[in-house]
Every structure is written in structure tokens, then in C-alpha cells.
Amino acid sequence: MADLLGAVETTVPPDDAQIFVVAGEPDDVPILGGPGGRLVGCARDVVVIISESELLHEAAIRIEHWSAEPPPPDGAWDDVQSGRLPVSEASIAVQALWETDLGERLPLRTTGWHHIRVHAGGRAALRTWDANWDGDDVAPVGLERFVVQIWAED
């Protein structure tokens, strides 16, 4: 049975529809297609998540560190995608591109290869807001949401 070892939560304004979850000093950033394609990409020390909108909004993101493969989080999710992440630093956080952490760093048990699974929700509601945005509305916070689950490979 998997144990939750820790979690951090924050909100992030996506940069060109991209959200970055960073462990160490990434050398490269995965390039992903636009909406409707793959929404998660991994490279050494970085997970890139593609938001459903390039317009100003703040996505809610929760990173969970688990002892083994976890159960899915509660709630309804629009999409779930997975990947493998090599990490060189035993902590991870949401960042703006090549900038500072936007929330607390989550300690990891170890460096090396990890599994990640990203659950995305609220994407249809964000698409509706995006299509009807008139430039005057207050940007939504937490309408689009993600849970990033991470655990070390055996």
C-alpha cells in the first residue's frame, strides 16, 4: 500500500500555456503540441504541463510525493497522463520558467528515476471561460487544476 509522504499546493499563472515542475537545474524543456495533444512532458529535472489556455489565469496545482504507486486523487478529472522523470535534486517545486519557486519545495526521498502521473481537471470550464473572455473579466484562479503524483522507481 502506498503512503503519502508529503504534499504542497500553490497556484501558478501558466507561461505561454506552460506550467513547470522543477527538481534541480534542467538542461532542456520538452516541447509539446498545443491543446488536444499531450499535456505532460518530462526531461531531466523538469515536468512541463500544458494548460488549456494561454490567456491570463492561475491554475491550482498540488504535488504529492508517494512511497509507491498511489491511488487516483478524489474528484472528477478530464485527463490523466504519466511519464518518467530523472531528478538530480531530492526536492521539487512549481516554478516560473527559469525563475524562482512559486511555492514550497517538496522533499523527495531520493534522486534518480521517478514515475509521475498528472491528473488534470477543470479544462472544459477553462475552455468555456477562454472562449467567452471579453478582456474585462477577472482572471479565474483554480478553475483549471492539476494533481502531480510522484514516486521513486523500484
mmCIF file of C-alpha atoms in Angstrom, residues 10-150:
data_model
loop_
_atom_site.group_PDB
_atom_site.id
_atom_site.type_symbol
_atom_site.label_atom_id
_atom_site.label_comp_id
_atom_site.label_asym_id
_atom_site.label_seq_id
_atom_site.Cartn_x
_atom_site.Cartn_y
_atom_site.Cartn_z
ATOM 1 C CA THR A 10 0.060 26.569 -4.970
ATOM 2 C CA THR A 11 -1.425 28.465 -7.890
ATOM 3 C CA VAL A 12 0.538 29.388 -10.988
ATOM 4 C CA PRO A 13 -0.082 31.648 -13.983
ATOM 5 C CA PRO A 14 0.940 29.472 -16.953
ATOM 6 C CA ASP A 15 3.689 30.959 -19.146
ATOM 7 C CA ASP A 16 2.589 30.554 -22.800
ATOM 8 C CA ALA A 17 0.222 27.829 -21.518
ATOM 9 C CA GLN A 18 3.134 26.027 -19.784
ATOM 10 C CA ILE A 19 3.489 25.083 -16.128
ATOM 11 C CA PHE A 20 6.887 23.913 -14.861
ATOM 12 C CA VAL A 21 7.528 21.468 -12.022
ATOM 13 C CA VAL A 22 11.271 21.533 -11.372
ATOM 14 C CA ALA A 23 13.564 19.348 -9.279
ATOM 15 C CA GLY A 24 17.094 20.604 -9.989
ATOM 16 C CA GLU A 25 18.693 22.564 -12.826
ATOM 17 C CA PRO A 26 17.000 21.488 -16.078
ATOM 18 C CA ASP A 27 19.149 21.481 -19.217
ATOM 19 C CA ASP A 28 16.251 21.140 -21.611
ATOM 20 C CA VAL A 29 12.490 21.660 -21.646
ATOM 21 C CA PRO A 30 10.210 19.253 -23.533
ATOM 22 C CA ILE A 31 8.287 20.861 -26.402
ATOM 23 C CA LEU A 32 4.682 19.717 -26.509
ATOM 24 C CA GLY A 33 1.931 20.299 -29.050
ATOM 25 C CA GLY A 34 -0.997 22.585 -28.404
ATOM 26 C CA PRO A 35 -4.439 21.842 -26.959
ATOM 27 C CA GLY A 36 -5.839 18.392 -27.628
ATOM 28 C CA GLY A 37 -2.414 16.734 -27.636
ATOM 29 C CA ARG A 38 -0.086 15.509 -24.946
ATOM 30 C CA LEU A 39 -0.304 17.712 -21.858
ATOM 31 C CA VAL A 40 2.665 16.289 -19.909
ATOM 32 C CA GLY A 41 6.315 16.085 -20.918
ATOM 33 C CA CYS A 42 9.386 15.143 -18.895
ATOM 34 C CA ALA A 43 13.095 15.874 -19.241
ATOM 35 C CA ARG A 44 15.890 15.744 -16.663
ATOM 36 C CA ASP A 45 14.713 17.711 -13.606
ATOM 37 C CA VAL A 46 11.569 19.171 -15.221
ATOM 38 C CA VAL A 47 7.961 18.281 -15.885
ATOM 39 C CA VAL A 48 6.130 20.551 -18.320
ATOM 40 C CA ILE A 49 2.336 20.634 -18.089
ATOM 41 C CA ILE A 50 0.315 22.318 -20.831
ATOM 42 C CA SER A 51 -2.606 24.461 -19.695
ATOM 43 C CA GLU A 52 -5.808 24.536 -21.709
ATOM 44 C CA SER A 53 -5.497 28.321 -22.148
ATOM 45 C CA GLU A 54 -2.817 30.865 -22.996
ATOM 46 C CA LEU A 55 -4.938 33.651 -21.509
ATOM 47 C CA LEU A 56 -4.197 35.045 -18.078
ATOM 48 C CA HIS A 57 -5.446 32.745 -15.333
ATOM 49 C CA GLU A 58 -3.995 30.881 -12.365
ATOM 50 C CA ALA A 59 -4.083 27.118 -12.331
ATOM 51 C CA ALA A 60 -4.194 25.294 -8.986
ATOM 52 C CA ILE A 61 -1.514 22.652 -8.647
ATOM 53 C CA ARG A 62 -0.854 20.071 -5.945
ATOM 54 C CA ILE A 63 2.303 17.959 -5.933
ATOM 55 C CA GLU A 64 2.152 14.711 -3.945
ATOM 56 C CA HIS A 65 5.142 12.515 -3.050
ATOM 57 C CA TRP A 66 4.255 8.857 -2.502
ATOM 58 C CA SER A 67 6.110 5.781 -1.211
ATOM 59 C CA ALA A 68 4.792 3.652 -4.114
ATOM 60 C CA GLU A 69 2.262 3.908 -6.945
ATOM 61 C CA PRO A 70 -0.654 5.865 -5.446
ATOM 62 C CA PRO A 71 -4.400 5.627 -5.878
ATOM 63 C CA PRO A 72 -6.017 8.342 -8.006
ATOM 64 C CA PRO A 73 -6.967 11.525 -6.173
ATOM 65 C CA ASP A 74 -10.596 12.130 -5.275
ATOM 66 C CA GLY A 75 -12.733 14.109 -7.708
ATOM 67 C CA ALA A 76 -13.526 14.215 -11.388
ATOM 68 C CA TRP A 77 -10.599 14.516 -13.815
ATOM 69 C CA ASP A 78 -10.642 15.415 -17.502
ATOM 70 C CA ASP A 79 -7.362 13.709 -18.349
ATOM 71 C CA VAL A 80 -4.619 11.634 -16.753
ATOM 72 C CA GLN A 81 -1.142 11.298 -18.253
ATOM 73 C CA SER A 82 2.058 9.701 -16.982
ATOM 74 C CA GLY A 83 5.785 9.906 -17.513
ATOM 75 C CA ARG A 84 9.220 9.105 -16.108
ATOM 76 C CA LEU A 85 11.313 11.819 -14.512
ATOM 77 C CA PRO A 86 15.031 11.681 -13.707
ATOM 78 C CA VAL A 87 15.793 14.015 -10.785
ATOM 79 C CA SER A 88 19.210 15.212 -9.614
ATOM 80 C CA GLU A 89 17.979 17.025 -6.507
ATOM 81 C CA ALA A 90 15.836 15.492 -3.763
ATOM 82 C CA SER A 91 13.122 18.156 -3.815
ATOM 83 C CA ILE A 92 10.629 19.505 -6.337
ATOM 84 C CA ALA A 93 8.532 22.662 -6.760
ATOM 85 C CA VAL A 94 6.364 24.616 -9.176
ATOM 86 C CA GLN A 95 8.381 27.336 -10.908
ATOM 87 C CA ALA A 96 8.001 30.075 -13.435
ATOM 88 C CA LEU A 97 10.235 29.353 -16.419
ATOM 89 C CA TRP A 98 13.897 29.610 -15.322
ATOM 90 C CA GLU A 99 12.887 31.644 -12.283
ATOM 91 C CA THR A 100 12.169 31.147 -8.605
ATOM 92 C CA ASP A 101 9.933 28.639 -6.897
ATOM 93 C CA LEU A 102 6.284 29.737 -6.754
ATOM 94 C CA GLY A 103 5.521 27.617 -3.713
ATOM 95 C CA GLU A 104 7.190 25.425 -1.138
ATOM 96 C CA ARG A 105 9.671 22.785 -2.272
ATOM 97 C CA LEU A 106 8.500 19.238 -1.632
ATOM 98 C CA PRO A 107 11.256 16.963 -0.281
ATOM 99 C CA LEU A 108 11.746 13.679 -2.158
ATOM 100 C CA ARG A 109 13.234 10.550 -0.585
ATOM 101 C CA THR A 110 15.875 10.139 -3.263
ATOM 102 C CA THR A 111 17.306 11.324 -6.535
ATOM 103 C CA GLY A 112 17.207 9.165 -9.670
ATOM 104 C CA TRP A 113 14.283 7.941 -11.735
ATOM 105 C CA HIS A 114 10.723 8.656 -10.614
ATOM 106 C CA HIS A 115 7.280 7.959 -12.014
ATOM 107 C CA ILE A 116 4.898 10.872 -12.367
ATOM 108 C CA ARG A 117 1.185 10.909 -13.013
ATOM 109 C CA VAL A 118 -0.660 14.159 -13.714
ATOM 110 C CA HIS A 119 -4.415 14.484 -13.230
ATOM 111 C CA ALA A 120 -5.955 17.497 -14.990
ATOM 112 C CA GLY A 121 -9.386 18.924 -14.168
ATOM 113 C CA GLY A 122 -11.487 21.968 -14.978
ATOM 114 C CA ARG A 123 -10.193 22.123 -18.540
ATOM 115 C CA ALA A 124 -13.640 22.253 -20.169
ATOM 116 C CA ALA A 125 -14.710 25.072 -17.839
ATOM 117 C CA LEU A 126 -11.492 26.955 -18.662
ATOM 118 C CA ARG A 127 -12.106 26.491 -22.407
ATOM 119 C CA THR A 128 -15.602 27.977 -21.949
ATOM 120 C CA TRP A 129 -14.202 30.940 -19.981
ATOM 121 C CA ASP A 130 -11.470 31.353 -22.614
ATOM 122 C CA ALA A 131 -13.995 31.393 -25.495
ATOM 123 C CA ASN A 132 -16.197 33.978 -23.763
ATOM 124 C CA TRP A 133 -13.472 36.225 -22.299
ATOM 125 C CA ASP A 134 -14.076 39.874 -23.191
ATOM 126 C CA GLY A 135 -10.877 41.294 -21.722
ATOM 127 C CA ASP A 136 -12.622 42.777 -18.705
ATOM 128 C CA ASP A 137 -13.325 39.686 -16.626
ATOM 129 C CA VAL A 138 -11.195 38.959 -13.608
ATOM 130 C CA ALA A 139 -8.851 36.081 -14.419
ATOM 131 C CA PRO A 140 -10.009 32.855 -12.774
ATOM 132 C CA VAL A 141 -7.952 31.253 -10.026
ATOM 133 C CA GLY A 142 -8.128 27.484 -9.632
ATOM 134 C CA LEU A 143 -10.653 26.869 -12.414
ATOM 135 C CA GLU A 144 -8.071 24.616 -14.060
ATOM 136 C CA ARG A 145 -6.411 22.274 -11.571
ATOM 137 C CA PHE A 146 -3.715 19.625 -11.547
ATOM 138 C CA VAL A 147 -2.515 16.937 -9.162
ATOM 139 C CA VAL A 148 1.026 15.721 -9.834
ATOM 140 C CA GLN A 149 1.787 12.419 -8.129
ATOM 141 C CA ILE A 150 5.440 11.360 -7.932
#
